[in-house]
């Protein structure tokens, strides 16, 4: 899933300051799972905004809604009316949803309520960890199912750097496992360690961020 | 879609405090002391477990005009559902953090743990909660620019 965390309240409040009617719009998919921008989080933020407004004696309308996804056009139909009725929409979706909201409603002022982080997995309740960088040409099959592009801080494809100590990465020796230690251990466990002797060719980075904004066109499923 | 609370629910009990009580312990203590003057300013809500409390619900109660909300769970080491009081404590913590982050009085939401036979302590906790709300209201009244909004 795409993971995110909510922006600090002060930053959100400052961004909404000029607007008299706002809609806090949640997303029911990734950011609901990572508990940052789903219906519950929208409710907490909207309530807090209204309580803060009341404390200041400010008359402002804070609406709240959550749709299934903010990265698919059809789900926005449910909020056409409130979006048209407010001065700004605070999107509690990832960066994709925020921008697509603005594309679907070109006249709406759209603001982000979250900081989008990474493609990650829920490793335990309340803990999410990055697993994929979306590089466009997956190589995990060559490395025992562990991605060196993402799990190695330097995205090295031909072995660890000198900063690998006791299974940890020099970037953060307490928090980050050395991706190459993980790869080595996993391939040893699978009995395929010999595959590491293959020299990896230069990776084509143009299929990822280095190639500019990505786009997929599937004629077979297009209407 | 929803927005600012209005209508019947918003007006009922405005200005009073709410006690959310786990039926396995705190509620039983409440039944023992419910005639005491200390509980007169509270409306009691019986819960199957304090762990059912959601952060948004606590804030929503304040939005509806509740003066304060106190969640009363089982003692943590004897929770009927093992982790219910622990979960409730975390959610109360998130609600208090939301208030604090917004510059509001976090003491309007509190959690405590009461056993079924601890009526006297329940009275003390409720009294302390109301006194805390009164102090918060007094501070708000004396603050520069007071009188604009008026939550205690």
Coordinates of C-alpha atoms in Angstrom, one line a residue:
Chain A
X1 CA 0.0 0.0 0.0
X2 CA 0.9 3.7 -0.2
X3 CA 1.7 4.8 3.3
X4 CA 1.3 8.3 4.8
X5 CA 1.2 10.2 8.1
X6 CA -1.0 13.1 8.9
X7 CA 0.5 16.6 8.7
X8 CA 0.9 18.5 12.0
X9 CA -2.3 20.2 13.1
X10 CA -0.7 23.6 13.0
X11 CA 0.3 23.2 9.4
X12 CA -3.2 22.1 8.4
X13 CA -4.8 24.9 10.3
X14 CA -2.6 27.4 8.7
X15 CA -3.3 26.1 5.2
X16 CA -7.1 26.3 5.9
X17 CA -7.0 29.7 7.5
X18 CA -8.2 31.7 4.5
X19 CA -11.2 29.6 3.9
X20 CA -14.7 29.9 5.5
X21 CA -16.1 26.6 4.3
X22 CA -13.9 23.5 4.1
X23 CA -14.4 19.8 3.3
X24 CA -12.1 17.2 4.9
X25 CA -12.1 14.4 2.4
X26 CA -10.9 10.9 3.4
X27 CA -9.8 8.0 1.3
X28 CA -11.0 4.5 2.0
X29 CA -8.1 2.5 0.7
X30 CA -4.4 2.7 1.5
X31 CA -4.5 5.5 3.9
X32 CA -7.4 3.9 5.8
X33 CA -5.3 0.8 6.2
X34 CA -2.3 2.8 7.5
X35 CA -4.7 4.8 9.7
X36 CA -3.8 8.2 8.4
X37 CA -6.6 9.4 6.2
X38 CA -9.6 7.1 6.6
X39 CA -13.1 7.9 7.9
X40 CA -11.9 7.7 11.6
X41 CA -9.0 10.0 11.0
X42 CA -11.2 12.4 9.1
X43 CA -13.6 12.5 12.0
X44 CA -10.9 13.2 14.5
X45 CA -9.4 16.0 12.5
X46 CA -12.7 17.6 11.5
X47 CA -13.8 17.5 15.2
X48 CA -10.6 19.1 16.3
X49 CA -10.8 21.8 13.7
X50 CA -14.4 22.6 14.8
X51 CA -13.5 22.6 18.5
X52 CA -10.5 24.9 17.7
X53 CA -12.8 27.2 15.7
X54 CA -15.3 27.4 18.5
X55 CA -12.6 28.2 21.0
X56 CA -11.6 31.2 18.8
X57 CA -15.2 32.2 18.2
X58 CA -14.7 31.6 14.5
X59 CA -17.8 30.8 12.4
X60 CA -16.6 28.2 9.9
X61 CA -18.3 25.2 8.3
X62 CA -16.1 22.1 8.4
X63 CA -17.7 19.2 6.5
X64 CA -16.4 15.7 6.4
X65 CA -16.7 12.8 4.0
X66 CA -14.8 9.7 2.9
X67 CA -14.9 8.1 -0.5
X68 CA -13.7 4.6 -1.5
X69 CA -10.7 5.9 -3.4
X70 CA -9.3 9.3 -4.5
X71 CA -7.3 7.7 -7.4
X72 CA -10.3 6.6 -9.4
X73 CA -12.7 9.1 -11.1
X74 CA -16.0 7.4 -10.5
X75 CA -15.8 7.5 -6.7
X76 CA -15.8 11.3 -6.7
X77 CA -19.5 11.4 -7.9
X78 CA -20.6 11.0 -4.3
X79 CA -19.0 14.3 -3.2
X80 CA -19.7 16.6 -6.2
X81 CA -22.2 18.6 -4.2
X82 CA -20.1 19.3 -1.1
X83 CA -17.0 20.0 -3.2
X84 CA -18.9 22.6 -5.1
X85 CA -20.2 24.1 -1.9
X86 CA -16.9 24.7 -0.1
X87 CA -14.0 27.1 -0.5
X88 CA -11.3 24.5 -0.1
X89 CA -11.0 20.7 0.1
X90 CA -8.4 19.2 2.5
X91 CA -7.6 15.8 1.0
X92 CA -6.6 13.1 3.4
X93 CA -5.4 10.9 0.6
X94 CA -1.9 10.2 -0.6
X95 CA -0.2 12.6 -3.0
X96 CA -1.9 10.7 -5.9
X97 CA -5.4 11.3 -4.5
X98 CA -4.8 15.0 -3.7
X99 CA -3.7 15.7 -7.3
X100 CA -6.4 13.6 -8.9
X101 CA -9.0 15.3 -6.8
X102 CA -7.8 18.6 -8.3
X103 CA -8.0 17.1 -11.8
X104 CA -11.5 15.8 -11.3
X105 CA -12.6 19.2 -9.8
X106 CA -10.4 21.7 -11.7
X107 CA -12.1 24.7 -10.0
X108 CA -11.6 23.4 -6.4
X109 CA -8.9 24.6 -4.1
X110 CA -7.2 21.4 -3.1
X111 CA -4.9 21.0 -0.1
X112 CA -2.9 18.0 1.3
X113 CA -3.7 16.8 4.8
X114 CA -1.1 14.0 4.8
X115 CA 2.6 13.6 4.1
X116 CA 2.9 10.6 1.7
X117 CA 5.8 8.3 2.7
X118 CA 6.4 5.1 0.7
X119 CA 5.1 1.8 -0.7
X120 CA 5.1 -0.3 2.4
X121 CA 3.8 -3.3 4.3
X122 CA 2.2 -3.5 7.7
X123 CA 4.9 -5.5 9.6
X124 CA 2.9 -5.3 12.8
X125 CA 0.0 -3.3 14.2
X126 CA 1.2 0.3 14.0
X127 CA 4.4 -0.4 12.2
X128 CA 4.8 0.1 8.4
X129 CA 8.0 -0.5 6.5
X130 CA 9.1 0.3 3.0
X131 CA 9.4 -2.6 0.5
X132 CA 9.2 -1.1 -3.0
X133 CA 10.5 1.9 -4.8
X134 CA 8.4 1.5 -8.0
X135 CA 11.6 1.4 -10.2
X136 CA 9.6 -0.1 -13.1
X137 CA 11.8 -3.2 -13.7
X138 CA 11.5 -5.6 -10.7
X139 CA 14.7 -7.4 -9.8
X140 CA 13.7 -9.2 -6.6
X141 CA 13.7 -12.5 -8.4
X142 CA 17.5 -12.2 -8.6
X143 CA 17.9 -11.6 -4.9
X144 CA 15.9 -14.2 -3.1
X145 CA 12.8 -12.1 -3.1
X146 CA 14.3 -9.0 -1.4
X147 CA 14.7 -5.8 -3.2
X148 CA 18.2 -4.2 -3.2
X149 CA 16.8 -1.0 -4.8
X150 CA 14.6 -0.4 -1.8
X151 CA 16.1 -2.3 1.1
X152 CA 19.7 -1.1 0.5
X153 CA 19.9 2.6 1.4
X154 CA 22.3 3.0 -1.6
X155 CA 20.3 0.8 -4.0
X156 CA 23.4 -1.3 -4.6
X157 CA 23.0 -4.3 -6.9
X158 CA 26.3 -6.0 -6.6
X159 CA 26.8 -6.5 -2.8
X160 CA 27.0 -4.5 0.3
X161 CA 29.0 -1.3 0.9
X162 CA 31.5 -0.9 3.7
X163 CA 28.9 0.6 5.9
X164 CA 27.3 -2.7 6.7
X165 CA 28.0 -3.6 10.3
X166 CA 26.5 -6.4 12.4
X167 CA 23.6 -6.6 9.9
X168 CA 22.8 -3.0 10.2
X169 CA 23.1 -0.1 7.8
X170 CA 25.4 2.9 8.4
X171 CA 22.6 5.3 7.5
X172 CA 20.8 4.3 10.8
X173 CA 22.6 1.5 12.6
X174 CA 19.8 1.2 15.2
X175 CA 16.8 1.3 12.8
X176 CA 17.7 0.1 9.4
X177 CA 18.7 -3.5 8.6
X178 CA 21.4 -3.9 5.9
X179 CA 19.5 -4.9 2.8
X180 CA 22.4 -7.0 1.6
X181 CA 22.5 -8.8 4.9
X182 CA 18.9 -9.7 4.4
X183 CA 19.5 -10.8 0.8
X184 CA 22.5 -12.9 1.8
X185 CA 20.6 -14.6 4.7
X186 CA 17.5 -15.3 2.7
X187 CA 19.4 -16.7 -0.3
X188 CA 21.4 -18.9 2.1
X189 CA 18.2 -20.2 3.6
X190 CA 16.8 -21.0 0.2
X191 CA 20.0 -22.7 -0.9
X192 CA 20.6 -20.4 -3.8
X193 CA 23.6 -18.4 -2.5
X194 CA 25.6 -19.3 -5.7
X195 CA 23.3 -17.0 -7.7
X196 CA 25.0 -14.1 -6.0
X197 CA 28.1 -14.8 -8.1
X198 CA 26.3 -13.5 -11.1
X199 CA 27.4 -10.0 -12.0
X200 CA 24.3 -7.8 -12.3
X201 CA 24.2 -5.6 -15.5
X202 CA 23.7 -1.9 -15.3
X203 CA 20.1 -1.2 -14.3
X204 CA 18.0 0.8 -16.6
X205 CA 16.8 3.5 -14.2
X206 CA 14.8 5.3 -16.9
X207 CA 11.8 3.0 -16.2
X208 CA 11.4 4.6 -12.8
X209 CA 11.7 8.2 -11.5
X210 CA 14.8 8.9 -13.6
X211 CA 12.6 8.5 -16.7
X212 CA 10.2 11.3 -15.7
X213 CA 6.5 10.9 -14.7
X214 CA 5.4 7.3 -15.4
X215 CA 2.4 6.3 -17.5
X216 CA 0.9 2.9 -18.4
X217 CA -1.3 2.6 -21.4
X218 CA -3.2 -0.7 -21.8
X219 CA -5.0 -0.8 -25.1
X220 CA -6.4 -4.2 -24.2
X221 CA -8.4 -2.9 -21.3
X222 CA -9.1 0.7 -22.6
X223 CA -12.7 1.4 -23.4
Chain B
X1 CA -21.2 13.2 4.7
X2 CA -21.4 15.1 8.0
X3 CA -20.4 18.4 9.5
X4 CA -21.0 20.5 12.6
X5 CA -23.3 18.8 15.0
X6 CA -26.8 20.3 15.1
X7 CA -30.2 19.4 16.3
X8 CA -31.5 17.3 19.2
X9 CA -28.2 15.5 20.0
X10 CA -26.2 18.7 20.1
X11 CA -28.4 20.3 22.7
X12 CA -29.0 17.4 25.0
X13 CA -26.9 17.6 28.1
X14 CA -24.8 20.5 26.9
X15 CA -22.6 21.8 29.8
X16 CA -22.7 18.5 31.6
X17 CA -19.9 16.0 31.8
X18 CA -20.0 12.5 30.5
X19 CA -18.7 9.4 32.2
X20 CA -18.1 6.4 30.0
X21 CA -18.1 3.4 32.3
X22 CA -17.0 -0.2 31.7
X23 CA -19.9 -2.4 32.8
X24 CA -17.5 -5.0 34.3
X25 CA -16.1 -2.8 37.0
X26 CA -16.5 1.0 37.0
X27 CA -20.2 0.7 36.2
X28 CA -20.8 -1.5 39.3
X29 CA -18.9 1.0 41.4
X30 CA -21.1 3.8 39.9
X31 CA -24.3 2.0 40.9
X32 CA -23.0 2.0 44.5
X33 CA -22.4 5.8 44.6
X34 CA -25.0 7.2 42.1
X35 CA -26.8 9.1 44.9
X36 CA -23.7 10.9 45.9
X37 CA -23.7 14.6 45.1
X38 CA -20.3 14.2 43.3
X39 CA -21.9 12.3 40.4
X40 CA -24.8 14.8 39.9
X41 CA -23.0 16.7 37.2
X42 CA -22.3 13.6 35.1
X43 CA -24.3 11.6 32.7
X44 CA -23.3 8.0 32.8
X45 CA -23.0 5.7 29.7
X46 CA -22.6 2.0 30.3
X47 CA -20.1 0.3 27.9
X48 CA -19.5 -3.4 27.4
X49 CA -15.8 -2.6 27.6
X50 CA -13.9 0.7 27.8
X51 CA -11.9 -0.6 24.8
X52 CA -14.9 0.1 22.6
X53 CA -14.3 3.8 23.0
X54 CA -13.1 5.5 19.8
X55 CA -11.0 8.7 19.7
X56 CA -13.4 10.4 17.3
X57 CA -16.3 9.7 19.6
X58 CA -14.6 11.4 22.6
X59 CA -14.0 14.5 20.5
X60 CA -17.5 14.4 19.1
X61 CA -18.9 14.5 22.6
X62 CA -17.1 17.7 23.3
X63 CA -18.4 19.1 20.0
X64 CA -21.9 18.3 21.2
X65 CA -21.3 20.6 24.1
X66 CA -20.2 18.2 26.7
X67 CA -18.1 19.9 29.3
X68 CA -15.7 17.0 29.7
X69 CA -15.5 13.3 29.1
X70 CA -14.0 10.8 31.5
X71 CA -13.5 7.1 30.5
X72 CA -13.5 4.7 33.4
X73 CA -12.2 1.3 32.7
X74 CA -11.3 -1.8 34.7
X75 CA -7.9 -1.8 36.5
X76 CA -5.5 -2.7 33.7
X77 CA -4.4 -6.0 35.3
X78 CA -7.9 -7.3 35.7
X79 CA -9.6 -6.2 32.4
X80 CA -12.4 -8.5 31.5
X81 CA -11.2 -8.5 27.9
X82 CA -7.5 -8.5 28.8
X83 CA -6.5 -5.5 26.7
X84 CA -9.6 -3.3 26.7
X85 CA -8.4 -0.8 29.3
X86 CA -5.1 -0.6 27.6
X87 CA -6.7 0.2 24.2
X88 CA -9.0 2.8 25.8
X89 CA -6.0 4.5 27.5
X90 CA -4.3 4.8 24.1
X91 CA -7.3 6.2 22.4
X92 CA -7.9 8.7 25.2
X93 CA -4.2 9.6 24.8
X94 CA -4.7 10.3 21.1
X95 CA -7.8 12.5 21.8
X96 CA -5.9 14.5 24.5
X97 CA -3.0 14.9 22.0
X98 CA -5.4 16.2 19.4
X99 CA -6.7 18.8 21.8
X100 CA -3.2 19.8 23.0
X101 CA -2.0 20.1 19.4
X102 CA -4.9 22.4 18.6
X103 CA -4.1 24.6 21.7
X104 CA -7.2 23.3 23.6
X105 CA -7.5 22.1 27.1
X106 CA -6.6 18.4 27.1
X107 CA -7.9 18.0 30.6
X108 CA -11.4 17.9 29.2
X109 CA -10.8 14.2 28.3
X110 CA -9.4 11.9 30.9
X111 CA -9.1 8.2 31.7
X112 CA -9.0 6.4 35.0
X113 CA -9.3 2.8 36.2
X114 CA -11.8 1.8 38.8
X115 CA -12.6 -1.6 40.4
X116 CA -16.1 -2.7 41.1
X117 CA -15.7 -2.3 44.8
X118 CA -14.0 1.1 44.8
X119 CA -16.9 3.5 45.0
X120 CA -15.0 6.0 47.3
X121 CA -12.2 6.3 44.8
X122 CA -14.7 6.8 42.0
X123 CA -16.1 9.7 43.9
X124 CA -12.7 11.2 44.4
X125 CA -11.8 10.8 40.7
X126 CA -15.0 12.4 39.5
X127 CA -14.6 15.3 42.0
X128 CA -11.0 15.8 40.8
X129 CA -12.1 15.8 37.2
X130 CA -14.8 18.5 37.8
X131 CA -12.3 20.6 39.8
X132 CA -9.9 20.3 36.9
X133 CA -12.5 21.5 34.5
X134 CA -13.4 24.4 36.8
X135 CA -9.7 25.4 36.9
X136 CA -9.5 25.2 33.1
X137 CA -12.6 27.4 32.8
X138 CA -11.1 29.9 35.2
X139 CA -7.8 30.0 33.3
X140 CA -9.7 30.5 30.0
X141 CA -11.8 33.3 31.5
X142 CA -8.7 35.1 32.7
X143 CA -6.7 34.6 29.5
X144 CA -6.2 37.6 27.1
X145 CA -9.0 37.8 24.6
X146 CA -11.2 35.5 26.7
X147 CA -14.9 35.3 25.9
X148 CA -14.7 34.6 22.2
X149 CA -15.5 30.9 22.3
X150 CA -15.9 29.7 25.8
X151 CA -15.1 26.0 26.1
X152 CA -13.9 25.3 29.7

